[in-house]
Structures are given as structure tokens and as C-alpha cells.
């Protein structure tokens, strides 16, 4: 929905979130550039927002985090 697909997960501490998470934490405000704290200790900058996968999909996730931050 928002963000550059070419830069998807290319930089550490930049995440992509679902539209559902964007609405939950940022309301109607733009999520790109906002900080999201995960587990109360790790801050990530929102780089993009994706549409939540349909319920009938076998893929279910709300946040995409670069592997090097795992």
C-alpha cells in the first residue's frame, strides 16, 4: 500500500507492517517514518505498509523484520 518495494527489508531496523497494525498503532496517520517498538526494547522505523493477507491464505504475518535483526 505504501513504501518502495525495491527497498523491502534492505536496511536493518526498518520494518514493513500490515495495514491492520498501521491502523492499530498509528490510526489514520501516515505510518511511514514512524517508530514502532517491538518487545518493549527494539525500535524500528516503518518503511512500508502492506495489505493484510486474506484469512483463507496459509501465510499470516503482521510485521516483516530484516533477518539480521532477528
JSON list of C-alpha atoms in Angstrom, two decimals:
[
{"chain": "A", "resi": 1, "resn": "UNK", "atom": "CA", "xyz": [0.00, 0.00, 0.00]},
{"chain": "A", "resi": 2, "resn": "UNK", "atom": "CA", "xyz": [2.86, 2.35, 0.95]},
{"chain": "A", "resi": 3, "resn": "UNK", "atom": "CA", "xyz": [6.64, 2.24, 0.63]},
{"chain": "A", "resi": 4, "resn": "UNK", "atom": "CA", "xyz": [9.18, 1.29, -2.01]},
{"chain": "A", "resi": 5, "resn": "UNK", "atom": "CA", "xyz": [9.11, -2.43, -2.84]},
{"chain": "A", "resi": 6, "resn": "UNK", "atom": "CA", "xyz": [12.66, -2.14, -4.21]},
{"chain": "A", "resi": 7, "resn": "UNK", "atom": "CA", "xyz": [13.92, -1.36, -0.70]},
{"chain": "A", "resi": 8, "resn": "UNK", "atom": "CA", "xyz": [11.93, -4.11, 1.05]},
{"chain": "A", "resi": 9, "resn": "UNK", "atom": "CA", "xyz": [13.96, -5.29, 4.06]},
{"chain": "A", "resi": 10, "resn": "UNK", "atom": "CA", "xyz": [17.21, -3.91, 2.66]},
{"chain": "A", "resi": 11, "resn": "UNK", "atom": "CA", "xyz": [18.16, -1.88, 5.73]},
{"chain": "A", "resi": 12, "resn": "UNK", "atom": "CA", "xyz": [18.40, -3.01, 9.36]},
{"chain": "A", "resi": 13, "resn": "UNK", "atom": "CA", "xyz": [15.88, -1.61, 11.83]},
{"chain": "A", "resi": 14, "resn": "UNK", "atom": "CA", "xyz": [13.38, -0.79, 9.08]},
{"chain": "A", "resi": 15, "resn": "UNK", "atom": "CA", "xyz": [10.20, -2.90, 9.01]},
{"chain": "A", "resi": 16, "resn": "UNK", "atom": "CA", "xyz": [7.11, -3.37, 6.92]},
{"chain": "A", "resi": 17, "resn": "UNK", "atom": "CA", "xyz": [3.78, -3.68, 8.72]},
{"chain": "A", "resi": 18, "resn": "UNK", "atom": "CA", "xyz": [0.29, -4.75, 7.74]},
{"chain": "A", "resi": 19, "resn": "UNK", "atom": "CA", "xyz": [-2.45, -2.19, 7.24]},
{"chain": "A", "resi": 20, "resn": "UNK", "atom": "CA", "xyz": [-4.12, -3.68, 10.32]},
{"chain": "A", "resi": 21, "resn": "UNK", "atom": "CA", "xyz": [-1.06, -2.95, 12.51]},
{"chain": "A", "resi": 22, "resn": "UNK", "atom": "CA", "xyz": [-0.74, 0.51, 10.96]},
{"chain": "A", "resi": 23, "resn": "UNK", "atom": "CA", "xyz": [-4.32, 1.32, 11.91]},
{"chain": "A", "resi": 24, "resn": "UNK", "atom": "CA", "xyz": [-3.91, -0.16, 15.40]},
{"chain": "A", "resi": 25, "resn": "UNK", "atom": "CA", "xyz": [-0.79, 1.83, 16.33]},
{"chain": "A", "resi": 26, "resn": "UNK", "atom": "CA", "xyz": [-0.95, 4.95, 14.17]},
{"chain": "A", "resi": 27, "resn": "UNK", "atom": "CA", "xyz": [-4.68, 5.39, 13.49]},
{"chain": "A", "resi": 28, "resn": "UNK", "atom": "CA", "xyz": [-5.23, 7.43, 10.37]},
{"chain": "A", "resi": 29, "resn": "UNK", "atom": "CA", "xyz": [-1.76, 9.00, 10.50]},
{"chain": "A", "resi": 30, "resn": "UNK", "atom": "CA", "xyz": [0.90, 8.08, 7.96]},
{"chain": "A", "resi": 31, "resn": "UNK", "atom": "CA", "xyz": [2.94, 5.13, 9.27]},
{"chain": "A", "resi": 32, "resn": "UNK", "atom": "CA", "xyz": [5.99, 5.59, 7.01]},
{"chain": "A", "resi": 33, "resn": "UNK", "atom": "CA", "xyz": [8.85, 7.05, 9.07]},
{"chain": "A", "resi": 34, "resn": "UNK", "atom": "CA", "xyz": [7.15, 6.37, 12.41]},
{"chain": "A", "resi": 35, "resn": "UNK", "atom": "CA", "xyz": [8.93, 4.31, 15.06]},
{"chain": "A", "resi": 36, "resn": "UNK", "atom": "CA", "xyz": [7.49, 1.00, 16.23]},
{"chain": "A", "resi": 37, "resn": "UNK", "atom": "CA", "xyz": [8.89, -0.56, 19.40]},
{"chain": "A", "resi": 38, "resn": "UNK", "atom": "CA", "xyz": [8.84, -4.35, 19.47]},
{"chain": "A", "resi": 39, "resn": "UNK", "atom": "CA", "xyz": [9.06, -6.37, 22.71]},
{"chain": "A", "resi": 40, "resn": "UNK", "atom": "CA", "xyz": [9.42, -3.09, 24.58]},
{"chain": "A", "resi": 41, "resn": "UNK", "atom": "CA", "xyz": [13.08, -2.73, 23.66]},
{"chain": "A", "resi": 42, "resn": "UNK", "atom": "CA", "xyz": [13.72, -2.69, 19.90]},
{"chain": "A", "resi": 43, "resn": "UNK", "atom": "CA", "xyz": [12.79, 0.37, 17.86]},
{"chain": "A", "resi": 44, "resn": "UNK", "atom": "CA", "xyz": [12.18, 0.01, 14.14]},
{"chain": "A", "resi": 45, "resn": "UNK", "atom": "CA", "xyz": [11.34, 2.65, 11.56]},
{"chain": "A", "resi": 46, "resn": "UNK", "atom": "CA", "xyz": [8.32, 1.79, 9.43]},
{"chain": "A", "resi": 47, "resn": "UNK", "atom": "CA", "xyz": [9.46, 1.60, 5.81]},
{"chain": "A", "resi": 48, "resn": "UNK", "atom": "CA", "xyz": [6.26, 0.26, 4.27]},
{"chain": "A", "resi": 49, "resn": "UNK", "atom": "CA", "xyz": [2.69, -0.89, 4.77]},
{"chain": "A", "resi": 50, "resn": "UNK", "atom": "CA", "xyz": [1.19, -3.95, 3.06]},
{"chain": "A", "resi": 51, "resn": "UNK", "atom": "CA", "xyz": [-2.36, -5.20, 2.76]},
{"chain": "A", "resi": 52, "resn": "UNK", "atom": "CA", "xyz": [-3.18, -7.96, 5.25]},
{"chain": "A", "resi": 53, "resn": "UNK", "atom": "CA", "xyz": [-3.33, -11.38, 3.63]},
{"chain": "A", "resi": 54, "resn": "UNK", "atom": "CA", "xyz": [-6.83, -12.90, 3.33]},
{"chain": "A", "resi": 55, "resn": "UNK", "atom": "CA", "xyz": [-7.97, -15.33, 6.02]},
{"chain": "A", "resi": 56, "resn": "UNK", "atom": "CA", "xyz": [-8.02, -18.24, 3.58]},
{"chain": "A", "resi": 57, "resn": "UNK", "atom": "CA", "xyz": [-4.29, -17.79, 2.89]},
{"chain": "A", "resi": 58, "resn": "UNK", "atom": "CA", "xyz": [-1.80, -20.08, 4.60]},
{"chain": "A", "resi": 59, "resn": "UNK", "atom": "CA", "xyz": [0.50, -17.07, 5.09]},
{"chain": "A", "resi": 60, "resn": "UNK", "atom": "CA", "xyz": [-0.29, -15.00, 8.17]},
{"chain": "A", "resi": 61, "resn": "UNK", "atom": "CA", "xyz": [2.00, -12.25, 9.48]},
{"chain": "A", "resi": 62, "resn": "UNK", "atom": "CA", "xyz": [1.68, -8.62, 10.53]},
{"chain": "A", "resi": 63, "resn": "UNK", "atom": "CA", "xyz": [5.29, -7.42, 10.64]},
{"chain": "A", "resi": 64, "resn": "UNK", "atom": "CA", "xyz": [8.26, -8.11, 8.34]},
{"chain": "A", "resi": 65, "resn": "UNK", "atom": "CA", "xyz": [11.61, -7.65, 10.07]},
{"chain": "A", "resi": 66, "resn": "UNK", "atom": "CA", "xyz": [15.03, -7.91, 8.37]},
{"chain": "A", "resi": 67, "resn": "UNK", "atom": "CA", "xyz": [16.73, -11.22, 9.13]},
{"chain": "A", "resi": 68, "resn": "UNK", "atom": "CA", "xyz": [19.82, -9.52, 10.56]},
{"chain": "A", "resi": 69, "resn": "UNK", "atom": "CA", "xyz": [17.62, -8.08, 13.36]},
{"chain": "A", "resi": 70, "resn": "UNK", "atom": "CA", "xyz": [16.26, -11.44, 14.48]}
]
